[in-house]
PDB file of C-alpha atoms in Angstrom:
ATOM      1  CA  ASP A   1       0.000   0.000   0.000  1.00 62.00           C
ATOM      2  CA  ALA A   2       1.397   3.389  -0.985  1.00 80.00           C
ATOM      3  CA  GLY A   3      -0.010   5.155   2.048  1.00 93.00           C
ATOM      4  CA  VAL A   4      -1.520   8.611   1.965  1.00 96.00           C
ATOM      5  CA  ILE A   5      -0.130  10.621  -0.936  1.00 97.00           C
ATOM      6  CA  GLN A   6       0.118  14.389  -0.858  1.00 97.00           C
ATOM      7  CA  SER A   7       1.202  16.803  -3.533  1.00 97.00           C
ATOM      8  CA  PRO A   8       3.061  18.985  -3.881  1.00 97.00           C
ATOM      9  CA  ARG A   9       5.562  18.281  -1.114  1.00 96.00           C
ATOM     10  CA  HIS A  10       6.735  21.883  -1.157  1.00 96.00           C
ATOM     11  CA  GLU A  11       5.035  25.014  -2.404  1.00 97.00           C
ATOM     12  CA  VAL A  12       6.355  28.546  -2.488  1.00 97.00           C
ATOM     13  CA  THR A  13       3.989  31.234  -3.648  1.00 96.00           C
ATOM     14  CA  GLU A  14       3.401  34.925  -3.386  1.00 96.00           C
ATOM     15  CA  MET A  15       0.768  36.580  -1.281  1.00 96.00           C
ATOM     16  CA  GLY A  16      -2.547  36.795  -3.091  1.00 96.00           C
ATOM     17  CA  GLN A  17      -2.014  33.708  -5.226  1.00 97.00           C
ATOM     18  CA  GLU A  18      -4.266  30.672  -5.156  1.00 97.00           C
ATOM     19  CA  VAL A  19      -2.811  27.523  -3.645  1.00 97.00           C
ATOM     20  CA  THR A  20      -4.217  24.035  -4.120  1.00 98.00           C
ATOM     21  CA  LEU A  21      -3.037  21.110  -2.050  1.00 98.00           C
ATOM     22  CA  ARG A  22      -3.923  17.578  -3.054  1.00 98.00           C
ATOM     23  CA  CYS A  23      -4.423  14.348  -1.188  1.00 98.00           C
ATOM     24  CA  LYS A  24      -5.022  10.735  -2.129  1.00 97.00           C
ATOM     25  CA  PRO A  25      -6.138   8.690   0.895  1.00 96.00           C
ATOM     26  CA  ILE A  26      -5.423   5.031   1.466  1.00 95.00           C
ATOM     27  CA  SER A  27      -7.695   2.889  -0.656  1.00 94.00           C
ATOM     28  CA  GLY A  28     -10.695   1.665   1.321  1.00 91.00           C
ATOM     29  CA  HIS A  29     -10.483   4.350   3.982  1.00 92.00           C
ATOM     30  CA  ASN A  30     -13.697   6.291   4.344  1.00 90.00           C
ATOM     31  CA  SER A  31     -12.566   9.212   6.505  1.00 91.00           C
ATOM     32  CA  LEU A  32     -10.199  11.958   5.446  1.00 94.00           C
ATOM     33  CA  PHE A  33      -8.707  14.718   7.557  1.00 94.00           C
ATOM     34  CA  TRP A  34      -6.819  17.918   6.767  1.00 96.00           C
ATOM     35  CA  TYR A  35      -4.482  19.293   9.440  1.00 95.00           C
ATOM     36  CA  ARG A  36      -2.219  22.320   9.652  1.00 95.00           C
ATOM     37  CA  GLN A  37       0.937  22.407  11.745  1.00 93.00           C
ATOM     38  CA  THR A  38       2.560  25.643  12.838  1.00 88.00           C
ATOM     39  CA  MET A  39       4.950  26.553  15.607  1.00 82.00           C
ATOM     40  CA  MET A  40       2.374  28.789  17.226  1.00 79.00           C
ATOM     41  CA  ARG A  41      -0.718  26.567  17.067  1.00 79.00           C
ATOM     42  CA  GLY A  42       0.688  23.058  16.879  1.00 83.00           C
ATOM     43  CA  LEU A  43      -1.261  20.440  14.928  1.00 88.00           C
ATOM     44  CA  GLU A  44      -4.795  21.624  14.336  1.00 89.00           C
ATOM     45  CA  LEU A  45      -7.634  19.901  12.532  1.00 91.00           C
ATOM     46  CA  LEU A  46      -9.062  21.997   9.712  1.00 94.00           C
ATOM     47  CA  ILE A  47     -11.773  19.754   8.306  1.00 94.00           C
ATOM     48  CA  TYR A  48     -12.692  16.125   7.989  1.00 91.00           C
ATOM     49  CA  PHE A  49     -14.821  14.109   5.605  1.00 93.00           C
ATOM     50  CA  ASN A  50     -16.662  10.850   6.003  1.00 90.00           C
ATOM     51  CA  ASN A  51     -17.716   9.037   2.839  1.00 92.00           C
ATOM     52  CA  ASN A  52     -16.775  12.151   0.862  1.00 94.00           C
ATOM     53  CA  VAL A  53     -19.099  14.381   2.884  1.00 94.00           C
ATOM     54  CA  PRO A  54     -17.683  17.196   5.038  1.00 94.00           C
ATOM     55  CA  ILE A  55     -18.599  16.417   8.642  1.00 90.00           C
ATOM     56  CA  ASP A  56     -16.839  19.127  10.615  1.00 89.00           C
ATOM     57  CA  ASP A  57     -15.211  22.202   9.122  1.00 91.00           C
ATOM     58  CA  SER A  58     -15.116  24.215  12.326  1.00 89.00           C
ATOM     59  CA  GLY A  59     -11.342  24.323  12.181  1.00 89.00           C
ATOM     60  CA  MET A  60     -11.199  26.026   8.803  1.00 93.00           C
ATOM     61  CA  PRO A  61      -9.689  29.412   9.645  1.00 86.00           C
ATOM     62  CA  GLU A  62     -11.700  31.601   7.303  1.00 83.00           C
ATOM     63  CA  ASP A  63     -13.480  31.833   4.003  1.00 90.00           C
ATOM     64  CA  ARG A  64     -10.208  31.908   2.113  1.00 95.00           C
ATOM     65  CA  PHE A  65      -9.923  28.189   2.859  1.00 96.00           C
ATOM     66  CA  SER A  66     -12.048  25.581   1.133  1.00 97.00           C
ATOM     67  CA  ALA A  67     -11.852  21.808   0.866  1.00 97.00           C
ATOM     68  CA  LYS A  68     -13.496  19.331  -1.445  1.00 97.00           C
ATOM     69  CA  MET A  69     -13.657  15.599  -1.792  1.00 97.00           C
ATOM     70  CA  PRO A  70     -15.214  14.818  -5.172  1.00 96.00           C
ATOM     71  CA  ASN A  71     -14.625  11.072  -4.775  1.00 95.00           C
ATOM     72  CA  ALA A  72     -13.259   8.516  -2.350  1.00 94.00           C
ATOM     73  CA  SER A  73      -9.740   8.723  -3.722  1.00 95.00           C
ATOM     74  CA  PHE A  74      -9.086  12.443  -3.953  1.00 96.00           C
ATOM     75  CA  SER A  75      -9.367  15.606  -1.900  1.00 98.00           C
ATOM     76  CA  THR A  76      -8.171  19.171  -2.294  1.00 98.00           C
ATOM     77  CA  LEU A  77      -7.535  22.009   0.109  1.00 98.00           C
ATOM     78  CA  LYS A  78      -7.570  25.394  -1.532  1.00 97.00           C
ATOM     79  CA  ILE A  79      -6.420  28.755  -0.207  1.00 97.00           C
ATOM     80  CA  GLN A  80      -7.527  31.790  -2.167  1.00 96.00           C
ATOM     81  CA  PRO A  81      -6.060  34.344  -1.756  1.00 96.00           C
ATOM     82  CA  SER A  82      -3.063  33.109   0.179  1.00 96.00           C
ATOM     83  CA  GLU A  83      -1.414  35.176   2.910  1.00 96.00           C
ATOM     84  CA  PRO A  84       1.984  34.898   4.639  1.00 96.00           C
ATOM     85  CA  ARG A  85       0.308  33.688   7.842  1.00 94.00           C
ATOM     86  CA  ASP A  86      -0.895  30.622   5.949  1.00 95.00           C
ATOM     87  CA  SER A  87       2.684  29.379   5.805  1.00 96.00           C
ATOM     88  CA  ALA A  88       2.694  26.005   7.528  1.00 96.00           C
ATOM     89  CA  VAL A  89       2.909  22.281   6.933  1.00 96.00           C
ATOM     90  CA  TYR A  90      -0.416  20.853   5.821  1.00 97.00           C
ATOM     91  CA  PHE A  91      -1.087  17.201   6.503  1.00 97.00           C
ATOM     92  CA  CYS A  92      -3.722  14.950   5.082  1.00 97.00           C
ATOM     93  CA  ALA A  93      -4.713  11.796   6.972  1.00 95.00           C
ATOM     94  CA  SER A  94      -7.159   8.991   6.371  1.00 93.00           C
ATOM     95  CA  SER A  95      -8.767   6.322   8.514  1.00 90.00           C
ATOM     96  CA  LEU A  96     -11.101   3.406   8.147  1.00 85.00           C
ATOM     97  CA  PHE A  97     -13.940   4.556  10.376  1.00 72.00           C
ATOM     98  CA  THR A  98     -15.324   7.822  11.621  1.00 57.00           C
ATOM     99  CA  THR A  99     -14.309   7.165  15.160  1.00 56.00           C
ATOM    100  CA  THR A 100     -11.030   7.682  16.909  1.00 57.00           C
ATOM    101  CA  GLU A 101      -9.641   4.905  14.765  1.00 69.00           C
ATOM    102  CA  THR A 102      -5.983   5.282  13.996  1.00 84.00           C
ATOM    103  CA  GLN A 103      -5.272   7.897  11.387  1.00 89.00           C
ATOM    104  CA  TYR A 104      -2.630   7.447   8.731  1.00 93.00           C
ATOM    105  CA  PHE A 105      -0.861  10.636   7.795  1.00 95.00           C
ATOM    106  CA  GLY A 106       0.674  11.696   4.538  1.00 96.00           C
ATOM    107  CA  PRO A 107       4.141  13.270   4.406  1.00 95.00           C
ATOM    108  CA  GLY A 108       2.726  16.782   4.392  1.00 96.00           C
ATOM    109  CA  THR A 109       2.958  19.798   2.121  1.00 97.00           C
ATOM    110  CA  ARG A 110       5.249  22.557   3.298  1.00 97.00           C
ATOM    111  CA  LEU A 111       3.725  25.848   2.191  1.00 97.00           C
ATOM    112  CA  LEU A 112       5.567  29.147   2.189  1.00 97.00           C
ATOM    113  CA  VAL A 113       3.674  32.274   1.254  1.00 97.00           C
ATOM    114  CA  LEU A 114       5.931  35.248   0.607  1.00 96.00           C
TER     115      LEU A 114
ATOM    116  CA  ASP B   1      -9.102  26.461  25.154  1.00 69.00           C
ATOM    117  CA  GLN B   2      -6.498  23.782  24.623  1.00 81.00           C
ATOM    118  CA  GLN B   3      -8.121  20.498  25.555  1.00 91.00           C
ATOM    119  CA  VAL B   4      -4.989  18.381  25.227  1.00 94.00           C
ATOM    120  CA  LYS B   5      -1.779  19.687  26.715  1.00 94.00           C
ATOM    121  CA  GLN B   6       1.774  18.446  26.604  1.00 95.00           C
ATOM    122  CA  ASN B   7       3.510  20.756  29.018  1.00 91.00           C
ATOM    123  CA  SER B   8       7.054  19.634  28.268  1.00 94.00           C
ATOM    124  CA  PRO B   9       8.190  20.854  24.848  1.00 93.00           C
ATOM    125  CA  SER B  10      11.312  18.718  25.040  1.00 96.00           C
ATOM    126  CA  LEU B  11      12.874  15.806  26.878  1.00 97.00           C
ATOM    127  CA  SER B  12      16.398  14.412  26.753  1.00 97.00           C
ATOM    128  CA  VAL B  13      17.344  10.977  28.082  1.00 98.00           C
ATOM    129  CA  GLN B  14      20.285   8.629  27.894  1.00 97.00           C
ATOM    130  CA  GLU B  15      20.124   5.522  25.751  1.00 97.00           C
ATOM    131  CA  GLY B  16      18.894   2.544  27.759  1.00 97.00           C
ATOM    132  CA  ARG B  17      17.044   4.668  30.292  1.00 97.00           C
ATOM    133  CA  ILE B  18      13.319   5.196  30.583  1.00 98.00           C
ATOM    134  CA  SER B  19      11.592   8.036  28.719  1.00 98.00           C
ATOM    135  CA  ILE B  20       8.355   9.326  30.214  1.00 98.00           C
ATOM    136  CA  LEU B  21       6.211  11.669  28.168  1.00 98.00           C
ATOM    137  CA  ASN B  22       3.209  13.274  29.778  1.00 98.00           C
ATOM    138  CA  CYS B  23      -0.125  14.537  28.562  1.00 97.00           C
ATOM    139  CA  ASP B  24      -3.045  16.210  30.319  1.00 97.00           C
ATOM    140  CA  TYR B  25      -6.554  16.716  29.044  1.00 97.00           C
ATOM    141  CA  THR B  26      -9.516  18.757  30.171  1.00 96.00           C
ATOM    142  CA  ASN B  27     -12.466  17.244  28.335  1.00 93.00           C
ATOM    143  CA  SER B  28     -14.003  14.501  30.476  1.00 93.00           C
ATOM    144  CA  MET B  29     -15.854  13.224  27.411  1.00 91.00           C
ATOM    145  CA  PHE B  30     -12.666  11.928  25.834  1.00 92.00           C
ATOM    146  CA  ASP B  31     -12.751   8.155  25.845  1.00 90.00           C
ATOM    147  CA  TYR B  32      -9.947   7.252  23.480  1.00 91.00           C
ATOM    148  CA  PHE B  33      -6.326   8.329  23.578  1.00 94.00           C
ATOM    149  CA  LEU B  34      -3.510   7.875  21.119  1.00 93.00           C
ATOM    150  CA  TRP B  35       0.192   8.589  20.827  1.00 96.00           C
ATOM    151  CA  TYR B  36       1.802   9.421  17.509  1.00 95.00           C
ATOM    152  CA  LYS B  37       5.467   9.738  16.669  1.00 96.00           C
ATOM    153  CA  LYS B  38       6.782  12.167  14.082  1.00 95.00           C
ATOM    154  CA  TYR B  39      10.174  12.295  12.408  1.00 94.00           C
ATOM    155  CA  PRO B  40      11.319  15.433  10.560  1.00 90.00           C
ATOM    156  CA  ALA B  41       9.859  15.840   7.071  1.00 87.00           C
ATOM    157  CA  GLU B  42       7.385  13.013   7.657  1.00 91.00           C
ATOM    158  CA  GLY B  43       3.801  12.827   8.815  1.00 94.00           C
ATOM    159  CA  PRO B  44       2.924  11.541  12.283  1.00 94.00           C
ATOM    160  CA  THR B  45       2.653   7.781  12.608  1.00 94.00           C
ATOM    161  CA  PHE B  46       0.495   5.922  15.074  1.00 92.00           C
ATOM    162  CA  LEU B  47       2.358   4.444  18.021  1.00 95.00           C
ATOM    163  CA  ILE B  48      -0.041   3.179  20.672  1.00 94.00           C
ATOM    164  CA  SER B  49      -3.539   3.842  21.974  1.00 92.00           C
ATOM    165  CA  ILE B  50      -5.700   3.255  25.014  1.00 93.00           C
ATOM    166  CA  SER B  51      -9.406   3.434  25.641  1.00 91.00           C
ATOM    167  CA  SER B  52     -10.916   4.874  28.781  1.00 92.00           C
ATOM    168  CA  ILE B  53     -11.975   1.444  30.042  1.00 92.00           C
ATOM    169  CA  LYS B  54      -8.332   0.571  30.594  1.00 94.00           C
ATOM    170  CA  ASP B  55      -5.596   2.129  32.658  1.00 95.00           C
ATOM    171  CA  LYS B  56      -2.644   0.543  30.903  1.00 97.00           C
ATOM    172  CA  ASN B  57      -1.745  -0.698  27.460  1.00 96.00           C
ATOM    173  CA  GLU B  58       1.587  -2.189  26.534  1.00 97.00           C
ATOM    174  CA  ASP B  59       3.228  -2.834  23.182  1.00 95.00           C
ATOM    175  CA  GLY B  60       6.820  -3.935  23.314  1.00 96.00           C
ATOM    176  CA  ARG B  61       8.961  -1.144  24.701  1.00 97.00           C
ATOM    177  CA  PHE B  62       6.013   1.247  24.771  1.00 98.00           C
ATOM    178  CA  THR B  63       3.451   1.476  27.566  1.00 98.00           C
ATOM    179  CA  VAL B  64       0.698   4.026  27.945  1.00 98.00           C
ATOM    180  CA  PHE B  65      -0.836   4.705  31.344  1.00 98.00           C
ATOM    181  CA  LEU B  66      -4.171   6.446  31.827  1.00 97.00           C
ATOM    182  CA  ASN B  67      -5.288   8.133  35.043  1.00 97.00           C
ATOM    183  CA  LYS B  68      -8.861   9.201  34.411  1.00 95.00           C
ATOM    184  CA  SER B  69      -9.371  10.885  37.753  1.00 95.00           C
ATOM    185  CA  ALA B  70      -6.369  13.106  37.120  1.00 96.00           C
ATOM    186  CA  LYS B  71      -7.138  13.442  33.395  1.00 96.00           C
ATOM    187  CA  HIS B  72      -3.561  12.467  32.722  1.00 97.00           C
ATOM    188  CA  LEU B  73      -1.828   9.970  30.524  1.00 96.00           C
ATOM    189  CA  SER B  74       1.784   9.117  30.032  1.00 98.00           C
ATOM    190  CA  LEU B  75       3.893   7.215  27.555  1.00 98.00           C
ATOM    191  CA  HIS B  76       6.789   5.151  28.864  1.00 98.00           C
ATOM    192  CA  ILE B  77       9.559   3.970  26.572  1.00 98.00           C
ATOM    193  CA  VAL B  78      11.857   1.360  28.064  1.00 97.00           C
ATOM    194  CA  PRO B  79      14.641   1.043  27.161  1.00 97.00           C
ATOM    195  CA  SER B  80      15.009   4.223  25.131  1.00 98.00           C
ATOM    196  CA  GLN B  81      16.949   3.997  21.882  1.00 97.00           C
ATOM    197  CA  PRO B  82      18.479   6.742  19.705  1.00 97.00           C
ATOM    198  CA  GLY B  83      15.967   5.851  16.984  1.00 96.00           C
ATOM    199  CA  ASP B  84      13.198   6.907  19.349  1.00 97.00           C
ATOM    200  CA  SER B  85      14.320  10.519  18.967  1.00 97.00           C
ATOM    201  CA  ALA B  86      11.295  12.232  17.454  1.00 97.00           C
ATOM    202  CA  VAL B  87       8.353  14.467  18.284  1.00 96.00           C
ATOM    203  CA  TYR B  88       5.629  12.655  20.194  1.00 97.00           C
ATOM    204  CA  PHE B  89       2.040  13.831  19.958  1.00 96.00           C
ATOM    205  CA  CYS B  90      -0.685  12.927  22.386  1.00 95.00           C
ATOM    206  CA  ALA B  91      -4.211  12.874  20.917  1.00 93.00           C
ATOM    207  CA  ALA B  92      -7.649  12.330  22.394  1.00 92.00           C
ATOM    208  CA  GLY B  93     -11.130  11.897  21.069  1.00 88.00           C
ATOM    209  CA  VAL B  94     -14.690  10.920  21.760  1.00 85.00           C
ATOM    210  CA  GLY B  95     -15.545   7.559  20.270  1.00 72.00           C
ATOM    211  CA  ASN B  96     -18.343   8.681  17.985  1.00 66.00           C
ATOM    212  CA  ALA B  97     -17.161  12.204  17.243  1.00 67.00           C
ATOM    213  CA  GLY B  98     -14.938  11.223  14.374  1.00 69.00           C
ATOM    214  CA  LYS B  99     -11.968  13.377  15.194  1.00 80.00           C
ATOM    215  CA  SER B 100      -9.004  13.617  17.528  1.00 86.00           C
ATOM    216  CA  THR B 101      -7.591  16.647  19.306  1.00 89.00           C
ATOM    217  CA  PHE B 102      -3.810  16.803  19.364  1.00 92.00           C
ATOM    218  CA  GLY B 103      -1.394  18.230  21.884  1.00 93.00           C
ATOM    219  CA  ASP B 104       1.490  20.427  20.771  1.00 92.00           C
ATOM    220  CA  GLY B 105       4.026  17.617  20.944  1.00 94.00           C
ATOM    221  CA  THR B 106       7.132  16.802  22.961  1.00 96.00           C
ATOM    222  CA  THR B 107      10.507  16.488  21.277  1.00 96.00           C
ATOM    223  CA  LEU B 108      12.351  13.488  22.650  1.00 97.00           C
ATOM    224  CA  THR B 109      16.105  13.214  22.224  1.00 98.00           C
ATOM    225  CA  VAL B 110      17.768   9.959  23.178  1.00 97.00           C
ATOM    226  CA  LYS B 111      21.511  10.346  23.522  1.00 96.00           C
ATOM    227  CA  PRO B 112      23.822   7.436  22.742  1.00 93.00           C
TER     228      PRO B 112
END
């Protein structure tokens, strides 16, 4: 199994540009999570999906952030427009059940907004 | 309000000794607790978990202890090895809520 796949691994962009992060969960997993890790706020949950449906997006910082899961094998996290304070490592994780079942994390996307 | 707290940002121990990482939580509804380990440039990986019906769970060198009355859990690594050097995250959740809340992590350094 290839594990959770994220792309790109690194992204450098300028303030005001649109950023799209991509995630492919582990095949067969029905829950998908997007996290953001920063020095100031640690690892925070942004949004999670169950069976492709957003269940809890209370962690999404503001309207500039949006996430979609058009099918069971793909999800995107979009930031438009991006700001320097969005610089962080963004992780995608998937799990088999919508419980506290073990989550499997991708390698992360390191985003730098100049 | 940070519901899961790891008050020690870092810990350094000698190889072969015991490492004890601590975690406190405030939400009495949490009934499932997990520890993840994270190496640089990688995502966190699951290490060990415990449900609220237990007070101890052991897996090889790793043991997690849960004290529900104190809302405290700890991870013991015995014996510690240099390869254990990583950031350790404590996480907690409610069984049917579908999500975990993470602490800020503790960086463990095991010196040879």
